């Protein structure tokens, strides 16, 4: 299969074929993750937090932080007075670092793409930054986001905006959910280079969808 990135650290996670591969790749990366993505010039935590703050009132809780990683994208929100974060991630290593940040009311290991252990219509906001991408959480994660998000609630998420055969399924899925009337697009950023010093080919966009 064609490489997804010329950056060897990024390629390791993008090339993951199974949940076990993903868990191992992120467990191994966890201690260096913040340092490495900071060196790559990661833009997603800033853009994600700005989009969140533009659309969500302080006090809107609980927030599902799906594939929360080390929590670097939710730290600015916590500092701005948001709360009720419930973090889930496939990697215990990433969850352990998130726990050190003291942002989360709860942290649990869960796998996106599988059924989530939350009731229907539970979260007024679901937030998933840097989560849905090749080698990471699959497009089907969006079905569960819609199930666990309240009617009228928001799903704020990102995916790769440069389109190729591995990123297209994420766009097909968001369109399919719109066509089925399960959600509607409220806002989208322009595509932006998300790690300018890591891989200038990779672009992301952040989307806000309102659940029907
Ligand atoms: C690029 S990191 C982003 C972390 C965090 N959201 C941020 O923006 O800093 C991707 C995260 O997704 C998690 N992940 C990847 N595939 C997953 C899956 N199928 N289910 C749950 N978590 C997953 C990884 O363990 C990792 O923590």
Short mmCIF file of C-alpha atoms and ligand atoms in Angstrom, two decimals:
data_model
loop_
_atom_site.label_atom_id
_atom_site.label_comp_id
_atom_site.label_asym_id
_atom_site.label_seq_id
_atom_site.Cartn_x
_atom_site.Cartn_y
_atom_site.Cartn_z
CA UNK A 1 0.00 0.00 0.00
CA UNK A 2 1.21 3.52 -0.78
CA UNK A 3 2.72 5.45 2.11
CA UNK A 4 0.52 8.06 3.71
CA UNK A 5 3.32 10.25 5.00
CA UNK A 6 7.02 10.67 4.37
CA UNK A 7 7.46 11.32 8.11
CA UNK A 8 8.41 7.95 9.70
CA UNK A 9 6.76 8.71 13.06
CA UNK A 10 3.47 9.66 11.41
CA UNK A 11 3.68 6.80 8.92
CA UNK A 12 3.83 4.31 11.78
CA UNK A 13 0.37 5.32 13.02
CA UNK A 14 -1.17 5.94 9.59
CA UNK A 15 -0.05 2.46 8.47
CA UNK A 16 -1.80 0.69 11.37
CA UNK A 17 -4.07 -2.06 10.03
CA UNK A 18 -5.78 -3.26 13.21
CA UNK A 19 -6.94 -1.93 16.58
CA UNK A 20 -4.05 -3.84 18.14
CA UNK A 21 -1.57 -2.06 15.81
CA UNK A 22 -3.10 1.31 16.71
CA UNK A 23 -2.99 0.64 20.43
CA UNK A 24 0.64 -0.48 20.25
CA UNK A 25 1.71 2.41 18.04
CA UNK A 26 0.19 5.02 20.36
CA UNK A 27 1.30 3.26 23.57
CA UNK A 28 4.84 3.36 22.24
CA UNK A 29 4.50 7.01 21.15
CA UNK A 30 2.64 8.31 24.24
CA UNK A 31 5.58 9.68 26.27
CA UNK A 32 7.01 11.57 23.28
CA UNK A 33 3.71 12.45 21.57
CA UNK A 34 3.33 16.04 22.83
CA UNK A 35 7.02 16.83 22.20
CA UNK A 36 6.96 15.35 18.69
CA UNK A 37 3.73 16.94 17.48
CA UNK A 38 4.83 20.28 18.97
CA UNK A 39 8.02 19.97 16.91
CA UNK A 40 5.83 19.18 13.87
CA UNK A 41 4.06 22.51 14.49
CA UNK A 42 0.68 20.89 15.25
CA UNK A 43 -2.18 23.32 14.56
CA UNK A 44 -5.19 21.10 15.33
CA UNK A 45 -5.49 21.74 19.09
CA UNK A 46 -5.69 25.52 18.52
CA UNK A 47 -8.09 25.34 15.61
CA UNK A 48 -10.23 22.70 17.32
CA UNK A 49 -10.50 24.70 20.54
CA UNK A 50 -11.40 27.91 18.63
CA UNK A 51 -14.12 26.13 16.67
CA UNK A 52 -15.44 24.56 19.88
CA UNK A 53 -15.50 27.92 21.71
CA UNK A 54 -17.32 29.57 18.78
CA UNK A 55 -20.16 27.02 18.90
CA UNK A 56 -20.47 25.77 22.49
CA UNK A 57 -21.57 27.76 25.56
CA UNK A 58 -19.54 27.35 28.74
CA UNK A 59 -21.51 25.02 31.01
CA UNK A 60 -22.60 22.66 28.22
CA UNK A 61 -21.83 19.28 29.79
CA UNK A 62 -20.94 16.44 29.62
CA UNK A 63 -18.56 16.57 26.65
CA UNK A 64 -17.47 13.34 25.01
CA UNK A 65 -13.80 13.78 24.10
CA UNK A 66 -13.38 10.91 21.67
CA UNK A 67 -9.81 9.68 21.07
CA UNK A 68 -8.72 12.24 23.66
CA UNK A 69 -5.06 11.26 23.45
CA UNK A 70 -2.96 13.24 25.91
CA UNK A 71 -5.63 15.96 26.14
CA UNK A 72 -3.56 18.74 24.62
CA UNK A 73 -6.50 19.95 22.47
CA UNK A 74 -8.88 20.14 25.47
CA UNK A 75 -6.50 21.94 27.84
CA UNK A 76 -7.30 25.40 26.38
CA UNK A 77 -11.02 24.68 26.76
CA UNK A 78 -10.63 23.64 30.39
CA UNK A 79 -8.71 26.88 31.00
CA UNK A 80 -11.61 28.81 29.46
CA UNK A 81 -14.10 27.31 31.94
CA UNK A 82 -15.48 24.36 29.98
CA UNK A 83 -15.85 21.14 31.95
CA UNK A 84 -17.51 17.77 32.17
CA UNK A 85 -14.97 16.16 29.81
CA UNK A 86 -15.28 12.41 29.50
CA UNK A 87 -12.25 11.13 27.62
CA UNK A 88 -12.03 7.86 25.75
CA UNK A 89 -9.11 6.45 23.81
CA UNK A 90 -7.78 3.13 22.54
CA UNK A 91 -4.36 3.64 24.16
CA UNK A 92 -3.70 3.29 27.89
CA UNK A 93 -0.42 5.12 27.39
CA UNK A 94 -2.16 8.20 25.97
CA UNK A 95 -4.88 8.01 28.65
CA UNK A 96 -2.22 7.94 31.39
CA UNK A 97 -0.78 11.25 30.16
CA UNK A 98 -4.26 12.74 29.84
CA UNK A 99 -4.87 11.80 33.48
CA UNK A 100 -1.80 13.80 34.54
CA UNK A 101 -3.36 16.94 33.01
CA UNK A 102 -6.38 16.83 35.36
CA UNK A 103 -8.82 17.94 32.66
CA UNK A 104 -11.14 14.95 32.68
CA UNK A 105 -14.01 13.86 34.91
CA UNK A 106 -13.52 10.35 33.57
CA UNK A 107 -11.08 8.53 31.29
CA UNK A 108 -11.86 5.13 29.81
CA UNK A 109 -10.35 2.84 27.25
CA UNK A 110 -12.81 2.46 24.37
CA UNK A 111 -12.42 1.75 20.68
CA UNK A 112 -14.00 4.03 18.11
CA UNK A 113 -15.60 2.10 15.29
CA UNK A 114 -17.09 -0.29 17.86
CA UNK A 115 -20.17 0.31 20.01
CA UNK A 116 -19.42 2.86 22.73
CA UNK A 117 -20.40 2.16 26.33
CA UNK A 118 -22.66 5.21 26.61
CA UNK A 119 -26.46 5.48 26.39
CA UNK A 120 -28.28 7.08 23.45
CA UNK A 121 -28.68 10.89 23.41
CA UNK A 122 -26.24 11.37 26.28
CA UNK A 123 -23.82 14.16 25.27
CA UNK A 124 -24.77 17.68 24.17
CA UNK A 125 -21.34 17.83 22.50
CA UNK A 126 -19.05 15.21 21.05
CA UNK A 127 -15.54 16.41 20.27
CA UNK A 128 -13.06 14.37 18.22
CA UNK A 129 -9.92 16.16 17.10
CA UNK A 130 -7.18 14.33 15.20
CA UNK A 131 -9.11 11.10 15.70
CA UNK A 132 -10.76 10.16 12.41
CA UNK A 133 -8.02 9.46 9.90
CA UNK A 134 -6.44 6.56 8.06
CA UNK A 135 -4.85 4.20 10.60
CA UNK A 136 -6.84 5.83 13.42
CA UNK A 137 -10.59 5.85 14.12
CA UNK A 138 -12.65 4.69 11.10
CA UNK A 139 -15.55 6.51 9.37
CA UNK A 140 -18.09 4.25 11.19
CA UNK A 141 -17.15 6.06 14.43
CA UNK A 142 -19.50 8.79 13.22
CA UNK A 143 -22.54 6.47 13.54
CA UNK A 144 -21.83 6.08 17.23
CA UNK A 145 -21.18 9.81 17.67
CA UNK A 146 -24.68 10.44 16.33
CA UNK A 147 -26.20 7.78 18.61
CA UNK A 148 -24.59 9.09 21.82
CA UNK A 149 -25.04 12.80 21.02
CA UNK A 150 -28.34 14.42 22.02
CA UNK A 151 -30.80 15.43 19.36
CA UNK A 152 -29.87 19.04 18.54
CA UNK A 153 -26.39 18.50 19.98
CA UNK A 154 -23.13 19.08 18.15
CA UNK A 155 -20.45 16.79 16.80
CA UNK A 156 -17.21 18.75 16.37
CA UNK A 157 -14.55 16.72 14.64
CA UNK A 158 -11.69 16.81 12.19
CA UNK A 159 -10.45 14.65 9.41
CA UNK A 160 -7.89 14.80 6.63
CA UNK A 161 -8.98 17.32 4.02
CA UNK A 162 -6.51 16.30 1.31
CA UNK A 163 -8.50 13.73 -0.62
CA UNK A 164 -7.03 10.42 -1.72
CA UNK A 165 -8.24 6.82 -1.72
CA UNK A 166 -7.63 6.46 2.05
CA UNK A 167 -9.22 9.76 3.12
CA UNK A 168 -12.21 9.77 0.72
CA UNK A 169 -14.23 7.24 2.83
CA UNK A 170 -14.41 9.78 5.68
CA UNK A 171 -15.95 12.35 3.32
CA UNK A 172 -18.28 9.77 1.78
CA UNK A 173 -19.48 8.89 5.28
CA UNK A 174 -20.20 12.48 6.37
CA UNK A 175 -22.12 13.03 3.13
CA UNK A 176 -24.05 9.78 3.59
CA UNK A 177 -25.13 10.86 7.10
CA UNK A 178 -26.28 14.23 5.71
CA UNK A 179 -28.15 12.53 2.87
CA UNK A 180 -29.93 10.32 5.43
CA UNK A 181 -30.96 13.43 7.41
CA UNK A 182 -29.11 12.27 10.54
CA UNK A 183 -27.17 15.50 10.89
CA UNK A 184 -26.57 18.81 9.15
CA UNK A 185 -23.40 20.81 8.59
CA UNK A 186 -23.23 23.97 10.72
CA UNK A 187 -19.65 25.07 10.07
CA UNK A 188 -16.45 23.91 8.44
CA UNK A 189 -12.98 25.41 8.37
CA UNK A 190 -11.02 25.68 5.19
CA UNK A 191 -8.46 22.91 4.79
CA UNK A 192 -5.20 23.83 6.54
CA UNK A 193 -1.76 22.24 6.78
CA UNK A 194 -1.98 20.71 10.23
CA UNK A 195 1.68 19.84 10.88
CA UNK A 196 3.75 22.23 8.74
CA UNK A 197 7.06 20.99 10.13
CA UNK A 198 5.96 17.32 10.19
CA UNK A 199 4.40 16.73 6.77
CA UNK A 200 3.30 19.67 4.66
CA UNK A 201 1.10 17.45 2.45
CA UNK A 202 -1.33 16.56 5.25
CA UNK A 203 -4.24 18.95 5.54
CA UNK A 204 -7.07 18.82 8.04
CA UNK A 205 -10.42 20.54 8.32
CA UNK A 206 -12.63 20.85 11.41
CA UNK A 207 -16.38 20.32 11.03
CA UNK A 208 -19.38 21.14 13.20
CA UNK A 209 -22.50 19.05 12.60
CA UNK A 210 -25.84 19.36 14.39
CA UNK A 211 -27.50 16.02 15.14
CA UNK A 212 -31.13 15.75 13.94
C1 LIG B 1 -3.42 12.07 16.59
S1 LIG B 1 -3.87 11.59 18.20
C2 LIG B 1 -4.95 12.95 18.69
C3 LIG B 1 -5.15 13.02 20.15
C4 LIG B 1 -5.98 14.20 20.66
N1 LIG B 1 -7.35 14.13 20.21
C5 LIG B 1 -5.35 15.52 20.27
O1 LIG B 1 -5.90 16.20 19.40
O2 LIG B 1 -4.30 15.87 20.85
C6 LIG B 1 -5.01 10.29 17.83
C7 LIG B 1 -5.56 9.58 19.06
O3 LIG B 1 -6.56 8.67 18.61
C8 LIG B 1 -6.43 7.45 19.34
N2 LIG B 1 -7.05 6.42 18.51
C9 LIG B 1 -6.65 5.99 17.30
N3 LIG B 1 -7.51 5.08 16.81
C10 LIG B 1 -8.49 4.94 17.75
C11 LIG B 1 -9.67 4.16 17.83
N4 LIG B 1 -10.05 3.33 16.84
N5 LIG B 1 -10.44 4.25 18.94
C12 LIG B 1 -10.08 5.09 19.95
N6 LIG B 1 -8.98 5.85 19.93
C13 LIG B 1 -8.19 5.80 18.83
C14 LIG B 1 -4.96 7.29 19.57
O4 LIG B 1 -4.65 6.43 20.64
C15 LIG B 1 -4.53 8.74 19.82
O5 LIG B 1 -4.61 9.05 21.19
#
